[in-house]
Coordinates of C-alpha atoms in Angstrom, one line a residue:
Chain A
M29 CA -2.5 26.3 3.0
T30 CA -2.3 22.7 1.9
R31 CA -1.1 19.8 3.9
L32 CA 1.6 17.8 2.2
V33 CA 2.7 14.3 3.5
Y34 CA 5.7 12.4 2.4
F35 CA 6.7 8.7 2.8
A36 CA 9.6 6.4 2.5
W37 CA 12.6 7.8 0.7
V38 CA 10.7 10.9 -0.4
R39 CA 10.2 11.7 3.4
E40 CA 13.8 10.9 4.2
R41 CA 15.2 13.1 1.4
I42 CA 12.9 16.1 2.1
G43 CA 13.7 15.6 5.8
K44 CA 10.2 15.8 7.1
A45 CA 7.1 13.7 7.2
E46 CA 4.6 16.5 6.7
E47 CA 4.1 20.3 6.3
E48 CA 1.6 23.0 5.5
L49 CA 2.5 24.9 2.3
D50 CA 1.2 28.0 0.6
I51 CA 1.2 26.8 -3.0
P52 CA 1.2 29.6 -5.6
A53 CA -1.9 29.8 -7.8
S54 CA 0.2 29.1 -10.9
V55 CA 0.7 25.5 -9.6
K56 CA -2.5 23.9 -10.9
T57 CA -1.9 20.1 -11.2
V58 CA 0.0 17.4 -9.4
G59 CA 2.6 17.5 -12.2
D60 CA 3.0 21.3 -11.6
L61 CA 3.5 20.6 -7.9
I62 CA 6.2 18.0 -8.4
A63 CA 7.9 20.5 -10.8
W64 CA 7.5 23.4 -8.4
L65 CA 8.6 21.8 -5.1
P66 CA 12.4 21.6 -6.0
S67 CA 12.4 25.5 -6.0
L68 CA 12.0 25.2 -2.2
G69 CA 15.5 23.9 -1.7
E70 CA 18.1 21.3 -2.3
D71 CA 16.4 18.6 -0.2
Y72 CA 13.3 18.9 -2.4
E73 CA 15.4 18.9 -5.5
N74 CA 17.1 15.7 -4.3
A75 CA 13.9 14.0 -3.4
L76 CA 12.2 14.8 -6.7
Q77 CA 15.0 14.6 -9.1
F78 CA 13.4 11.6 -10.8
P79 CA 9.8 12.8 -11.1
D80 CA 8.7 9.6 -12.9
A81 CA 9.4 7.6 -9.8
I82 CA 7.0 9.7 -7.7
R83 CA 3.5 8.6 -7.0
A84 CA 0.8 11.0 -5.7
A85 CA -2.4 10.9 -3.8
I86 CA -5.0 13.7 -3.1
N87 CA -7.2 13.3 0.0
Q88 CA -5.8 9.8 0.3
E89 CA -6.7 8.5 -3.2
H90 CA -4.2 7.8 -6.0
V91 CA -4.1 10.5 -8.7
E92 CA -2.4 11.0 -12.0
R93 CA -0.1 13.9 -13.0
D94 CA -2.9 16.0 -14.6
E95 CA -5.1 16.0 -11.5
P96 CA -6.0 19.5 -10.4
I97 CA -4.8 20.3 -6.8
A98 CA -7.3 23.1 -6.2
G99 CA -9.3 22.4 -3.0
A100 CA -7.1 19.5 -2.0
R101 CA -6.9 19.1 1.8
E102 CA -4.0 16.7 1.8
I103 CA -1.5 15.8 -0.9
G104 CA 0.7 12.7 -0.5
L105 CA 4.0 12.2 -2.4
F106 CA 5.8 8.8 -2.2
P107 CA 7.8 6.2 -4.2
P108 CA 6.2 3.2 -5.9
M109 CA 4.6 1.0 -3.3
T110 CA 6.3 -2.2 -2.0
G111 CA 3.9 -3.7 0.5
G112 CA 2.6 -7.2 0.8
Chain B
M6 CA -28.8 -10.1 -0.1
A7 CA -26.6 -8.5 2.5
A8 CA -23.2 -7.3 1.3
A9 CA -20.4 -9.8 1.9
P10 CA -18.5 -9.0 5.0
L11 CA -15.2 -7.1 4.4
T12 CA -12.7 -6.7 7.3
I13 CA -9.7 -4.5 6.8
R14 CA -7.1 -4.2 9.6
V15 CA -3.8 -2.2 9.4
Q16 CA -1.9 -2.9 12.6
R17 CA 1.4 -3.1 14.3
E18 CA 0.6 -6.3 16.2
D19 CA 0.9 -9.8 14.9
F20 CA -2.3 -11.5 13.7
D21 CA -4.0 -14.9 14.4
T22 CA -5.0 -16.5 11.1
Q23 CA -7.3 -19.1 12.8
A24 CA -9.2 -16.3 14.5
A25 CA -9.5 -14.3 11.3
V26 CA -10.7 -17.4 9.4
H27 CA -13.2 -18.2 12.1
G28 CA -14.8 -14.8 11.6
L29 CA -15.5 -15.7 7.9
T30 CA -16.9 -19.1 8.4
E31 CA -18.6 -19.1 11.8
G32 CA -22.3 -19.8 11.7
R33 CA -22.3 -20.0 7.9
R34 CA -23.6 -22.9 5.8
D35 CA -23.0 -21.4 2.3
V36 CA -19.2 -21.3 2.3
G37 CA -17.7 -24.0 0.1
A38 CA -14.2 -22.6 -0.2
L39 CA -11.8 -20.7 2.0
V40 CA -8.4 -19.5 0.7
T41 CA -5.9 -17.8 2.9
F42 CA -2.6 -16.3 1.8
T43 CA 0.0 -15.2 4.4
G44 CA 3.0 -13.2 3.4
L45 CA 6.1 -13.5 5.7
C46 CA 9.3 -11.7 6.2
R47 CA 12.2 -13.8 4.6
D48 CA 15.8 -13.5 5.4
E49 CA 17.1 -13.3 1.8
A50 CA 19.6 -16.2 2.4
G51 CA 20.8 -14.8 5.7
A52 CA 21.5 -11.2 4.3
L53 CA 18.5 -9.6 6.0
S54 CA 18.0 -9.1 9.7
A55 CA 14.8 -7.0 9.7
L56 CA 12.3 -5.2 7.5
E57 CA 10.8 -1.9 8.4
L58 CA 7.2 -1.5 7.0
E59 CA 6.1 2.1 6.6
H60 CA 2.5 3.0 5.7
Y61 CA 0.3 6.0 5.0
P62 CA -2.2 6.0 7.8
G63 CA -5.7 6.4 6.6
M64 CA -4.9 5.9 3.0
A65 CA -3.7 2.4 3.6
E66 CA -7.0 1.4 5.1
A67 CA -9.0 3.2 2.4
E68 CA -7.0 1.6 -0.4
L69 CA -7.3 -1.9 1.0
K70 CA -11.0 -1.3 1.3
R71 CA -11.3 -0.2 -2.4
I72 CA -9.3 -3.3 -3.4
G73 CA -11.4 -5.6 -1.2
E74 CA -14.7 -4.2 -2.5
A75 CA -13.5 -4.7 -6.1
S76 CA -12.5 -8.3 -5.4
I77 CA -15.8 -9.1 -3.6
S78 CA -17.9 -7.7 -6.5
R79 CA -15.7 -9.2 -9.3
F80 CA -15.6 -12.8 -7.8
S81 CA -18.8 -12.8 -5.9
L82 CA -17.0 -13.6 -2.7
L83 CA -19.0 -14.4 0.4
G84 CA -16.4 -12.7 2.7
L85 CA -13.0 -11.2 2.7
T86 CA -10.5 -10.3 5.4
I87 CA -7.3 -8.3 4.7
I88 CA -4.8 -7.7 7.5
H89 CA -1.5 -5.8 6.9
R90 CA 1.1 -5.1 9.5
Y91 CA 3.5 -2.1 9.8
G92 CA 6.6 -1.5 11.9
R93 CA 9.6 -3.7 12.3
M94 CA 9.5 -7.3 11.3
Q95 CA 12.1 -10.1 11.6
P96 CA 12.6 -13.0 9.3
G97 CA 9.8 -15.5 10.0
D98 CA 7.3 -12.8 11.1
Q99 CA 3.9 -12.6 9.4
I100 CA 3.3 -9.4 7.3
V101 CA 0.0 -9.8 5.5
L102 CA -3.0 -12.0 5.5
V103 CA -5.7 -12.3 2.9
A104 CA -8.6 -14.7 3.5
A105 CA -11.4 -15.1 1.0
T106 CA -14.5 -17.2 1.1
A107 CA -16.8 -18.2 -1.8
P108 CA -19.2 -21.0 -2.7
H109 CA -16.5 -22.6 -4.9
R110 CA -12.7 -22.8 -4.9
Q111 CA -11.9 -20.9 -8.1
A112 CA -13.6 -17.7 -6.9
A113 CA -11.9 -17.9 -3.5
F114 CA -8.4 -18.5 -5.1
D115 CA -8.9 -15.7 -7.7
G116 CA -10.4 -13.3 -5.1
A117 CA -7.4 -13.7 -2.8
N118 CA -4.9 -13.6 -5.7
F119 CA -6.5 -10.4 -7.1
V120 CA -6.3 -8.7 -3.7
M121 CA -2.5 -9.5 -3.4
D122 CA -1.7 -8.3 -6.9
Y123 CA -3.5 -5.0 -6.4
L124 CA -2.2 -4.6 -2.8
K125 CA 1.4 -5.0 -4.0
T126 CA 1.2 -2.1 -6.5
S127 CA -1.4 0.3 -5.0
A128 CA -1.7 -0.1 -1.2
P129 CA 0.6 2.6 0.4
F130 CA 3.2 0.5 2.2
W131 CA 6.9 0.6 1.8
K132 CA 9.6 -1.8 2.9
K133 CA 13.0 -0.8 4.1
E134 CA 15.6 -3.5 4.6
H135 CA 18.1 -3.8 7.5
A136 CA 21.1 -6.0 6.6
A137 CA 22.4 -8.7 8.8
D138 CA 25.8 -7.0 8.9
G139 CA 24.1 -4.1 10.8
T140 CA 24.0 -1.7 7.8
E141 CA 20.8 -0.1 6.6
G142 CA 20.1 -1.9 3.3
G143 CA 17.8 0.8 1.9
W144 CA 14.3 0.9 0.5
V145 CA 13.1 -2.1 -1.5
P146 CA 12.6 -1.1 -5.2
A147 CA 9.3 -1.8 -6.8
K148 CA 9.3 -4.8 -9.2
D149 CA 8.1 -4.7 -12.8
A150 CA 6.9 -8.3 -12.1
D151 CA 4.4 -6.9 -9.7
D152 CA 3.0 -4.5 -12.3
S153 CA 2.7 -7.4 -14.8
A154 CA 0.9 -9.5 -12.2
R155 CA -1.6 -6.8 -11.7
A156 CA -2.0 -6.1 -15.4
R157 CA -3.1 -9.7 -16.2
W158 CA -6.4 -9.1 -14.4
K159 CA -7.3 -6.5 -17.0
D160 CA -7.4 -9.2 -19.7
V161 CA -9.7 -11.7 -18.1

């Protein structure tokens, strides 16, 4: 099981801030994950319909799309950041 | 030489700039320049009643630390303090503080500026606007200008 955490409008559209998911072995990278999640339902589809607008972190560090997710404790998905 | 002190705080409460600055200069004789930047919540010409700042707990601190360490090493800062708030802010409220010390002004200015440019695009914070007419204004979109501001540090 992998812990997923969502923020800002990704969190709002999915309808939860975090969850534990059993991710199939065929889902190997962050890019695969963002492509697979919409299969879980309409809320995920809606949250991830513009994949280019999604940023990701593994174990609280920014990662690119080709980053392997094997062994990740926590994966965060969120929109581009707007702090400061 | 001991590593320059780096203080990172992510908090709901307001901060006291004087107290933060004091921590960087107290008892030191080598600091020739102190630059502080404070970001405040503005009302967008009366259209905005509040901002909601969401953050990724744990990662926000970790990312600010990575940015702070990069700035200290790049500009040879003597000290750096970064404070970022989360929660609900009203126009006029303080959101973020960056205070940098160095022997000379250029490093202190650049060090603080570098932190803000990286913070804007890679520290995990998100702003949601609440409009003055009571409606939820929505999430603030990321600005291309912020990406350009960050990119300029690659060329120097």
